[in-house]
PDB file of C-alpha atoms in Angstrom:
ATOM      1  CA  SER Y   1      13.978 -45.405 -55.457  1.00 43.00           C
ATOM      2  CA  ASN Y   2      13.377 -43.516 -52.199  1.00 47.00           C
ATOM      3  CA  ILE Y   3      10.611 -45.909 -51.177  1.00 46.00           C
ATOM      4  CA  LYS Y   4      11.572 -49.581 -50.868  1.00 46.00           C
ATOM      5  CA  HIS Y   5       9.014 -52.365 -51.262  1.00 46.00           C
ATOM      6  CA  SER Y   6       9.240 -55.505 -49.140  1.00 46.00           C
ATOM      7  CA  ASN Y   7       6.870 -57.678 -47.100  1.00 47.00           C
ATOM      8  CA  SER Y   8       5.961 -54.518 -45.169  1.00 45.00           C
ATOM      9  CA  THR Y   9       6.058 -51.018 -46.572  1.00 44.00           C
ATOM     10  CA  SER Y  10       8.263 -48.513 -44.692  1.00 44.00           C
ATOM     11  CA  VAL Y  11       9.008 -44.840 -45.147  1.00 43.00           C
ATOM     12  CA  THR Y  12      12.703 -43.914 -44.897  1.00 45.00           C
ATOM     13  CA  GLU Y  13      14.275 -40.523 -44.366  1.00 44.00           C
ATOM     14  CA  ASP Y  14      15.012 -38.618 -47.564  1.00 47.00           C
ATOM     15  CA  SER Y  15      15.965 -34.978 -47.816  1.00 46.00           C
ATOM     16  CA  SER Y  16      14.124 -34.682 -51.152  1.00 49.00           C
ATOM     17  CA  HIS Y  17      10.771 -35.926 -49.813  1.00 48.00           C
ATOM     18  CA  PRO Y  18       8.550 -33.178 -48.271  1.00 48.00           C
ATOM     19  CA  ALA Y  19       7.216 -35.445 -45.550  1.00 46.00           C
ATOM     20  CA  THR Y  20      10.708 -36.417 -44.377  1.00 46.00           C
ATOM     21  CA  GLN Y  21      12.647 -33.127 -44.515  1.00 47.00           C
ATOM     22  CA  SER Y  22      14.740 -32.484 -41.403  1.00 45.00           C
ATOM     23  CA  THR Y  23      13.311 -29.421 -39.596  1.00 45.00           C
ATOM     24  CA  SER Y  24      13.462 -28.426 -35.925  1.00 44.00           C
ATOM     25  CA  ASN Y  25       9.828 -27.315 -35.923  1.00 46.00           C
ATOM     26  CA  HIS Y  26       8.291 -30.336 -37.709  1.00 45.00           C
ATOM     27  CA  THR Y  27       7.969 -34.017 -36.976  1.00 46.00           C
ATOM     28  CA  ARG Y  28       9.506 -36.808 -39.042  1.00 48.00           C
ATOM     29  CA  PHE Y  29       8.187 -40.242 -39.897  1.00 45.00           C
ATOM     30  CA  ARG Y  30      10.339 -43.227 -39.070  1.00 50.00           C
ATOM     31  CA  GLY Y  31       9.827 -46.916 -39.391  1.00 48.00           C
ATOM     32  CA  LYS Y  32       6.273 -48.059 -39.991  1.00 50.00           C
ATOM     33  CA  GLY Y  33       4.588 -44.651 -39.726  1.00 51.00           C
ATOM     34  CA  THR Y  34       5.924 -43.995 -36.188  1.00 50.00           C
ATOM     35  CA  LEU Y  35       5.695 -40.322 -35.121  1.00 50.00           C
ATOM     36  CA  ALA Y  36       9.043 -39.065 -33.784  1.00 53.00           C
ATOM     37  CA  TRP Y  37       9.450 -36.499 -30.932  1.00 52.00           C
ATOM     38  CA  SER Y  38       9.894 -32.805 -31.785  1.00 56.00           C
ATOM     39  CA  PRO Y  39      10.182 -29.438 -29.954  1.00 57.00           C
ATOM     40  CA  GLY Y  40       6.764 -28.480 -31.246  1.00 57.00           C
ATOM     41  CA  MET Y  41       5.185 -31.415 -29.444  1.00 53.00           C
ATOM     42  CA  SER Y  42       7.085 -30.468 -26.270  1.00 58.00           C
ATOM     43  CA  ALA Y  43       5.572 -26.979 -26.323  1.00 56.00           C
ATOM     44  CA  LEU Y  44       2.131 -28.470 -26.864  1.00 58.00           C
ATOM     45  CA  LYS Y  45       2.569 -30.730 -23.863  1.00 59.00           C
ATOM     46  CA  GLY Y  46       3.665 -27.730 -21.767  1.00 56.00           C
ATOM     47  CA  LEU Y  47       0.235 -26.195 -22.201  1.00 60.00           C
ATOM     48  CA  PHE Y  48      -1.302 -29.023 -20.202  1.00 62.00           C
ATOM     49  CA  LYS Y  49       1.456 -29.199 -17.584  1.00 67.00           C
ATOM     50  CA  LYS Y  50       0.427 -28.585 -13.974  1.00 68.00           C
ATOM     51  CA  PRO Y  51       1.764 -25.242 -12.621  1.00 67.00           C
ATOM     52  CA  ASP Y  52       4.742 -25.427 -10.280  1.00 71.00           C
ATOM     53  CA  PRO Y  53       3.716 -24.358  -6.733  1.00 69.00           C
ATOM     54  CA  ARG Y  54       7.151 -22.878  -6.037  1.00 72.00           C
ATOM     55  CA  ALA Y  55       7.015 -20.794  -9.204  1.00 79.00           C
ATOM     56  CA  GLN Y  56       3.603 -19.514  -8.176  1.00 79.00           C
ATOM     57  CA  LEU Y  57       4.945 -18.640  -4.722  1.00 76.00           C
ATOM     58  CA  ARG Y  58       7.796 -16.644  -6.261  1.00 79.00           C
ATOM     59  CA  THR Y  59       5.318 -14.796  -8.470  1.00 84.00           C
ATOM     60  CA  SER Y  60       3.149 -13.981  -5.463  1.00 83.00           C
ATOM     61  CA  GLN Y  61       6.184 -12.768  -3.501  1.00 81.00           C
ATOM     62  CA  ARG Y  62       7.153 -10.409  -6.319  1.00 86.00           C
ATOM     63  CA  GLU Y  63       3.629  -9.003  -6.428  1.00 88.00           C
ATOM     64  CA  VAL Y  64       3.545  -8.477  -2.655  1.00 86.00           C
ATOM     65  CA  THR Y  65       6.968  -6.793  -2.690  1.00 87.00           C
ATOM     66  CA  HIS Y  66       5.837  -4.507  -5.496  1.00 89.00           C
ATOM     67  CA  ASN Y  67       2.719  -3.534  -3.535  1.00 89.00           C
ATOM     68  CA  VAL Y  68       4.754  -2.841  -0.385  1.00 89.00           C
ATOM     69  CA  ARG Y  69       7.076  -0.538  -2.324  1.00 91.00           C
ATOM     70  CA  ASP Y  70       4.090   1.322  -3.765  1.00 91.00           C
ATOM     71  CA  ILE Y  71       2.713   1.864  -0.261  1.00 91.00           C
ATOM     72  CA  GLU Y  72       6.112   3.028   1.020  1.00 91.00           C
ATOM     73  CA  ARG Y  73       6.354   5.570  -1.791  1.00 92.00           C
ATOM     74  CA  GLU Y  74       2.873   6.822  -0.932  1.00 92.00           C
ATOM     75  CA  VAL Y  75       3.833   7.136   2.748  1.00 92.00           C
ATOM     76  CA  LEU Y  76       6.894   9.203   1.805  1.00 93.00           C
ATOM     77  CA  ALA Y  77       4.673  11.515  -0.222  1.00 92.00           C
ATOM     78  CA  LEU Y  78       2.321  11.849   2.751  1.00 92.00           C
ATOM     79  CA  ARG Y  79       5.253  12.699   5.030  1.00 93.00           C
ATOM     80  CA  ARG Y  80       6.233  15.517   2.698  1.00 93.00           C
ATOM     81  CA  GLU Y  81       2.643  16.749   2.715  1.00 93.00           C
ATOM     82  CA  GLU Y  82       2.638  16.517   6.521  1.00 92.00           C
ATOM     83  CA  ALA Y  83       5.723  18.731   6.779  1.00 92.00           C
ATOM     84  CA  LYS Y  84       4.216  21.253   4.363  1.00 93.00           C
ATOM     85  CA  THR Y  85       0.918  21.372   6.282  1.00 91.00           C
ATOM     86  CA  LEU Y  86       2.734  21.854   9.592  1.00 90.00           C
ATOM     87  CA  LYS Y  87       4.693  24.720   8.075  1.00 91.00           C
ATOM     88  CA  ASP Y  88       1.441  26.320   6.866  1.00 92.00           C
ATOM     89  CA  ILE Y  89      -0.053  26.000  10.366  1.00 90.00           C
ATOM     90  CA  LYS Y  90       2.893  27.850  11.879  1.00 89.00           C
ATOM     91  CA  ALA Y  91       2.660  30.562   9.237  1.00 90.00           C
ATOM     92  CA  ALA Y  92      -1.064  31.025   9.897  1.00 89.00           C
ATOM     93  CA  ALA Y  93      -0.481  31.207  13.660  1.00 88.00           C
ATOM     94  CA  ARG Y  94       2.300  33.782  13.289  1.00 88.00           C
ATOM     95  CA  SER Y  95       0.022  35.992  11.213  1.00 88.00           C
ATOM     96  CA  GLY Y  96      -2.770  35.716  13.783  1.00 87.00           C
ATOM     97  CA  ASN Y  97      -5.061  33.636  11.526  1.00 88.00           C
ATOM     98  CA  MET Y  98      -6.149  31.162  14.198  1.00 88.00           C
ATOM     99  CA  ALA Y  99      -9.234  29.993  12.263  1.00 89.00           C
ATOM    100  CA  GLY Y 100      -7.059  29.018   9.303  1.00 88.00           C
ATOM    101  CA  ALA Y 101      -4.549  27.360  11.621  1.00 88.00           C
ATOM    102  CA  LYS Y 102      -7.296  25.221  13.150  1.00 89.00           C
ATOM    103  CA  ILE Y 103      -8.598  24.113   9.732  1.00 90.00           C
ATOM    104  CA  LEU Y 104      -5.086  23.141   8.672  1.00 90.00           C
ATOM    105  CA  ALA Y 105      -4.631  21.275  11.954  1.00 89.00           C
ATOM    106  CA  GLN Y 106      -7.741  19.188  11.209  1.00 89.00           C
ATOM    107  CA  GLN Y 107      -6.289  18.307   7.815  1.00 89.00           C
ATOM    108  CA  LEU Y 108      -3.029  17.330   9.496  1.00 90.00           C
ATOM    109  CA  VAL Y 109      -4.818  15.003  11.937  1.00 90.00           C
ATOM    110  CA  ARG Y 110      -6.657  13.238   9.094  1.00 90.00           C
ATOM    111  CA  LEU Y 111      -3.434  13.010   7.088  1.00 90.00           C
ATOM    112  CA  ARG Y 112      -1.594  11.353   9.964  1.00 90.00           C
ATOM    113  CA  GLY Y 113      -4.449   8.887  10.475  1.00 90.00           C
ATOM    114  CA  HIS Y 114      -4.373   7.877   6.801  1.00 89.00           C
ATOM    115  CA  MET Y 115      -0.600   7.496   6.941  1.00 90.00           C
ATOM    116  CA  ALA Y 116      -0.884   5.221   9.992  1.00 91.00           C
ATOM    117  CA  LYS Y 117      -3.376   2.980   8.153  1.00 90.00           C
ATOM    118  CA  MET Y 118      -1.069   2.660   5.155  1.00 90.00           C
ATOM    119  CA  GLN Y 119       1.879   1.759   7.370  1.00 90.00           C
ATOM    120  CA  THR Y 120      -0.241  -0.962   9.001  1.00 91.00           C
ATOM    121  CA  GLN Y 121      -1.174  -2.362   5.591  1.00 88.00           C
ATOM    122  CA  ALA Y 122       2.482  -2.424   4.530  1.00 88.00           C
ATOM    123  CA  ALA Y 123       3.416  -4.291   7.721  1.00 89.00           C
ATOM    124  CA  ASN Y 124       0.682  -6.871   7.079  1.00 89.00           C
ATOM    125  CA  LEU Y 125       1.907  -7.424   3.525  1.00 87.00           C
ATOM    126  CA  ARG Y 126       5.464  -7.909   4.767  1.00 87.00           C
ATOM    127  CA  GLY Y 127       4.157 -10.565   7.157  1.00 87.00           C
ATOM    128  CA  VAL Y 128       2.451 -12.386   4.290  1.00 84.00           C
ATOM    129  CA  ASN Y 129       5.645 -12.245   2.236  1.00 80.00           C
ATOM    130  CA  ILE Y 130       7.695 -13.659   5.103  1.00 82.00           C
ATOM    131  CA  SER Y 131       5.229 -16.521   5.513  1.00 77.00           C
ATOM    132  CA  MET Y 132       5.397 -17.343   1.812  1.00 75.00           C
ATOM    133  CA  ALA Y 133       9.207 -17.204   1.872  1.00 74.00           C
ATOM    134  CA  THR Y 134       9.211 -19.658   4.773  1.00 74.00           C
ATOM    135  CA  ALA Y 135       6.935 -21.998   2.836  1.00 69.00           C
ATOM    136  CA  ALA Y 136       9.175 -21.840  -0.233  1.00 66.00           C
ATOM    137  CA  THR Y 137      12.371 -22.725   1.658  1.00 69.00           C
ATOM    138  CA  THR Y 138      11.084 -25.708   3.627  1.00 65.00           C
ATOM    139  CA  GLY Y 139      10.269 -27.893   0.635  1.00 61.00           C
ATOM    140  CA  THR Y 140       6.983 -28.907   2.219  1.00 58.00           C
ATOM    141  CA  VAL Y 141       4.752 -26.082   1.144  1.00 51.00           C
ATOM    142  CA  GLY Y 142       1.515 -27.350   2.646  1.00 55.00           C
ATOM    143  CA  ALA Y 143       2.965 -28.007   6.109  1.00 55.00           C
ATOM    144  CA  SER Y 144       4.780 -24.674   6.179  1.00 52.00           C
ATOM    145  CA  LEU Y 145       1.683 -22.727   5.226  1.00 53.00           C
ATOM    146  CA  ALA Y 146      -0.282 -24.505   7.937  1.00 55.00           C
ATOM    147  CA  SER Y 147       2.325 -23.494  10.532  1.00 57.00           C
ATOM    148  CA  ALA Y 148       1.904 -19.853   9.525  1.00 58.00           C
ATOM    149  CA  GLY Y 149      -1.376 -19.799  11.443  1.00 59.00           C
ATOM    150  CA  LYS Y 150      -4.936 -18.913  10.661  1.00 54.00           C
ATOM    151  CA  ALA Y 151      -3.890 -16.047   8.408  1.00 51.00           C
ATOM    152  CA  MET Y 152      -2.189 -18.454   5.992  1.00 54.00           C
ATOM    153  CA  ALA Y 153      -4.584 -21.375   6.456  1.00 53.00           C
ATOM    154  CA  ALA Y 154      -6.729 -20.015   3.622  1.00 52.00           C
ATOM    155  CA  VAL Y 155      -3.941 -20.788   1.183  1.00 49.00           C
ATOM    156  CA  GLY Y 156      -4.579 -24.494   1.681  1.00 53.00           C
ATOM    157  CA  ALA Y 157      -2.584 -27.216  -0.004  1.00 49.00           C
ATOM    158  CA  ALA Y 158       0.148 -26.310  -2.460  1.00 48.00           C
ATOM    159  CA  ALA Y 159      -1.837 -27.828  -5.319  1.00 49.00           C
ATOM    160  CA  ASP Y 160      -4.667 -25.365  -4.654  1.00 58.00           C
ATOM    161  CA  LEU Y 161      -2.644 -22.158  -4.978  1.00 60.00           C
ATOM    162  CA  PRO Y 162      -4.823 -20.775  -7.802  1.00 67.00           C
ATOM    163  CA  GLY Y 163      -7.864 -21.083  -5.558  1.00 66.00           C
ATOM    164  CA  ALA Y 164      -5.980 -19.441  -2.702  1.00 61.00           C
ATOM    165  CA  GLN Y 165      -4.970 -16.546  -4.935  1.00 70.00           C
ATOM    166  CA  LYS Y 166      -8.593 -16.100  -5.971  1.00 76.00           C
ATOM    167  CA  ALA Y 167      -9.640 -16.025  -2.311  1.00 71.00           C
ATOM    168  CA  ALA Y 168      -6.910 -13.482  -1.555  1.00 73.00           C
ATOM    169  CA  GLN Y 169      -8.132 -11.253  -4.364  1.00 78.00           C
ATOM    170  CA  GLN Y 170     -11.689 -11.505  -3.047  1.00 79.00           C
ATOM    171  CA  PHE Y 171     -10.439 -10.631   0.445  1.00 77.00           C
ATOM    172  CA  ALA Y 172      -8.577  -7.615  -0.941  1.00 77.00           C
ATOM    173  CA  ARG Y 173     -11.716  -6.359  -2.660  1.00 80.00           C
ATOM    174  CA  GLU Y 174     -13.819  -6.781   0.477  1.00 79.00           C
ATOM    175  CA  SER Y 175     -11.131  -5.130   2.611  1.00 76.00           C
ATOM    176  CA  PHE Y 176     -10.987  -2.185   0.230  1.00 77.00           C
ATOM    177  CA  ALA Y 177     -14.781  -1.834   0.374  1.00 77.00           C
ATOM    178  CA  MET Y 178     -14.698  -1.885   4.184  1.00 77.00           C
ATOM    179  CA  ASP Y 179     -11.963   0.763   4.247  1.00 75.00           C
ATOM    180  CA  MET Y 180     -14.007   2.959   1.931  1.00 76.00           C
ATOM    181  CA  ALA Y 181     -17.066   2.554   4.154  1.00 72.00           C
ATOM    182  CA  ALA Y 182     -14.983   3.385   7.230  1.00 73.00           C
ATOM    183  CA  ASP Y 183     -13.657   6.529   5.569  1.00 71.00           C
ATOM    184  CA  VAL Y 184     -17.207   7.619   4.730  1.00 69.00           C
ATOM    185  CA  MET Y 185     -18.292   7.048   8.329  1.00 69.00           C
ATOM    186  CA  ASP Y 186     -15.267   8.925   9.673  1.00 67.00           C
ATOM    187  CA  SER Y 187     -16.026  11.869   7.425  1.00 66.00           C
ATOM    188  CA  ALA Y 188     -19.744  11.880   8.321  1.00 64.00           C
ATOM    189  CA  LEU Y 189     -19.262  11.629  12.086  1.00 62.00           C
ATOM    190  CA  GLU Y 190     -17.142  14.427  13.520  1.00 57.00           C
ATOM    191  CA  THR Y 191     -16.062  13.062  16.886  1.00 60.00           C
ATOM    192  CA  ASP Y 192     -14.675  14.809  19.916  1.00 61.00           C
ATOM    193  CA  ASP Y 193     -11.399  12.981  19.350  1.00 70.00           C
ATOM    194  CA  LEU Y 194     -10.796  14.853  16.099  1.00 72.00           C
ATOM    195  CA  GLU Y 195     -11.546  18.174  17.778  1.00 75.00           C
ATOM    196  CA  GLU Y 196      -9.270  17.334  20.702  1.00 77.00           C
ATOM    197  CA  GLU Y 197      -6.416  16.222  18.450  1.00 80.00           C
ATOM    198  CA  THR Y 198      -6.855  19.367  16.374  1.00 80.00           C
ATOM    199  CA  ASP Y 199      -6.556  21.552  19.483  1.00 80.00           C
ATOM    200  CA  ASP Y 200      -3.484  19.592  20.566  1.00 82.00           C
ATOM    201  CA  VAL Y 201      -1.803  20.224  17.212  1.00 81.00           C
ATOM    202  CA  VAL Y 202      -2.599  23.938  17.344  1.00 80.00           C
ATOM    203  CA  ASN Y 203      -1.340  24.202  20.936  1.00 80.00           C
ATOM    204  CA  GLN Y 204       1.856  22.369  20.056  1.00 81.00           C
ATOM    205  CA  VAL Y 205       2.526  24.679  17.123  1.00 77.00           C
ATOM    206  CA  LEU Y 206       1.824  27.764  19.208  1.00 75.00           C
ATOM    207  CA  ASP Y 207       4.130  26.497  21.951  1.00 77.00           C
ATOM    208  CA  GLU Y 208       6.897  26.099  19.385  1.00 73.00           C
ATOM    209  CA  ILE Y 209       6.525  29.647  18.116  1.00 69.00           C
ATOM    210  CA  GLY Y 210       5.885  31.139  21.586  1.00 66.00           C
ATOM    211  CA  VAL Y 211       2.272  32.280  21.308  1.00 55.00           C
ATOM    212  CA  ASP Y 212      -0.335  31.755  24.030  1.00 50.00           C
ATOM    213  CA  LEU Y 213      -3.448  30.224  22.428  1.00 47.00           C
ATOM    214  CA  SER Y 214      -5.938  31.750  24.874  1.00 52.00           C
ATOM    215  CA  ALA Y 215      -4.375  35.180  24.512  1.00 52.00           C
ATOM    216  CA  ALA Y 216      -4.182  35.000  20.720  1.00 51.00           C
ATOM    217  CA  MET Y 217      -7.812  33.900  20.329  1.00 52.00           C
ATOM    218  CA  ALA Y 218      -9.292  36.330  22.911  1.00 50.00           C
ATOM    219  CA  PRO Y 219     -11.856  38.691  21.314  1.00 47.00           C
ATOM    220  CA  ALA Y 220     -11.088  42.385  21.362  1.00 43.00           C
ATOM    221  CA  GLY Y 221     -14.148  43.138  23.515  1.00 46.00           C
ATOM    222  CA  LYS Y 222     -13.067  40.713  26.212  1.00 46.00           C
ATOM    223  CA  ALA Y 223      -9.596  42.204  26.180  1.00 44.00           C
ATOM    224  CA  ARG Y 224     -10.998  45.678  26.782  1.00 44.00           C
ATOM    225  CA  VAL Y 225     -13.184  44.451  29.672  1.00 43.00           C
ATOM    226  CA  ALA Y 226     -10.184  42.768  31.245  1.00 46.00           C
ATOM    227  CA  SER Y 227      -8.156  45.953  30.898  1.00 49.00           C
ATOM    228  CA  ASP Y 228     -10.872  48.048  32.568  1.00 49.00           C
ATOM    229  CA  ALA Y 229     -11.117  45.561  35.425  1.00 46.00           C
ATOM    230  CA  LYS Y 230      -7.396  45.878  36.078  1.00 49.00           C
ATOM    231  CA  ALA Y 231      -7.333  49.656  35.772  1.00 46.00           C
ATOM    232  CA  THR Y 232      -6.878  50.081  39.527  1.00 46.00           C
ATOM    233  CA  THR Y 233      -3.883  47.752  39.786  1.00 49.00           C
ATOM    234  CA  SER Y 234      -2.175  47.957  36.380  1.00 49.00           C
ATOM    235  CA  THR Y 235      -1.582  50.255  33.466  1.00 54.00           C
ATOM    236  CA  PRO Y 236      -4.648  50.471  31.116  1.00 50.00           C
ATOM    237  CA  GLY Y 237      -4.208  48.412  27.944  1.00 58.00           C
ATOM    238  CA  GLN Y 238      -1.174  46.593  29.314  1.00 65.00           C
ATOM    239  CA  GLU Y 239      -2.496  43.128  28.335  1.00 63.00           C
ATOM    240  CA  GLU Y 240      -3.311  44.233  24.794  1.00 62.00           C
ATOM    241  CA  ASP Y 241       0.105  45.811  24.423  1.00 67.00           C
ATOM    242  CA  ASP Y 242       1.717  42.598  25.609  1.00 68.00           C
ATOM    243  CA  ILE Y 243      -0.147  40.512  22.999  1.00 63.00           C
ATOM    244  CA  LEU Y 244       0.664  42.972  20.215  1.00 61.00           C
ATOM    245  CA  ALA Y 245       4.304  42.970  21.249  1.00 65.00           C
ATOM    246  CA  ARG Y 246       4.463  39.175  21.011  1.00 63.00           C
ATOM    247  CA  LEU Y 247       2.827  39.077  17.581  1.00 58.00           C
ATOM    248  CA  THR Y 248       5.086  41.859  16.304  1.00 59.00           C
ATOM    249  CA  ALA Y 249       8.186  39.996  17.494  1.00 60.00           C
ATOM    250  CA  LEU Y 250       7.157  36.916  15.495  1.00 56.00           C
ATOM    251  CA  LYS Y 251       6.822  38.744  12.168  1.00 53.00           C
TER     252      LYS Y 251
END
């Protein structure tokens, strides 16, 4: 007698009927075949719900912060490598290995240039994160992003955040390709600036340890000629003895 017959047929709730069992994950029929609301239908509707711009901004901020921290960790590692390379330069100079000291100085110059680029990239990412944070706190995402300037104008309206993220990813790929091309060009073209910076590093290290660069790098033949030229006014071999005395004191 679970189903009652009248002028219109209706299906009532009954715990013994499979179609009307009370379950949180299933729908129930009420009245004249009316479909009642259920959590399962709510989840299905969520699949077609438009993404929240603020939630997307928070996700982007987390990604930017994560990238900045990765860059900062890499910079710290480069600083440790910088200190180690500088120590090796001093050791090579103390032992009289000026050719090795100059090679290490070139590596140090390139290392510092790479570290400066990474610090610039981290600063740019922090600027993007600040702009996004400003947009999230104003409540008017589109207007806030427009006020951020040309750098944030590509983000567009808040409803077009997926497209803006795609453009940002494309920009990142192109920027990475340009950086790679620049590194190849820098490696292929040895400029006078690199040579000058290398000499500056070597001179600075030698100043710290008290060695004269010109004296340390003077060939033995030139030293003997200089000694012979000064034979009438100074003790023979005095300049060579002075250089050897300095190097011996550093060991």
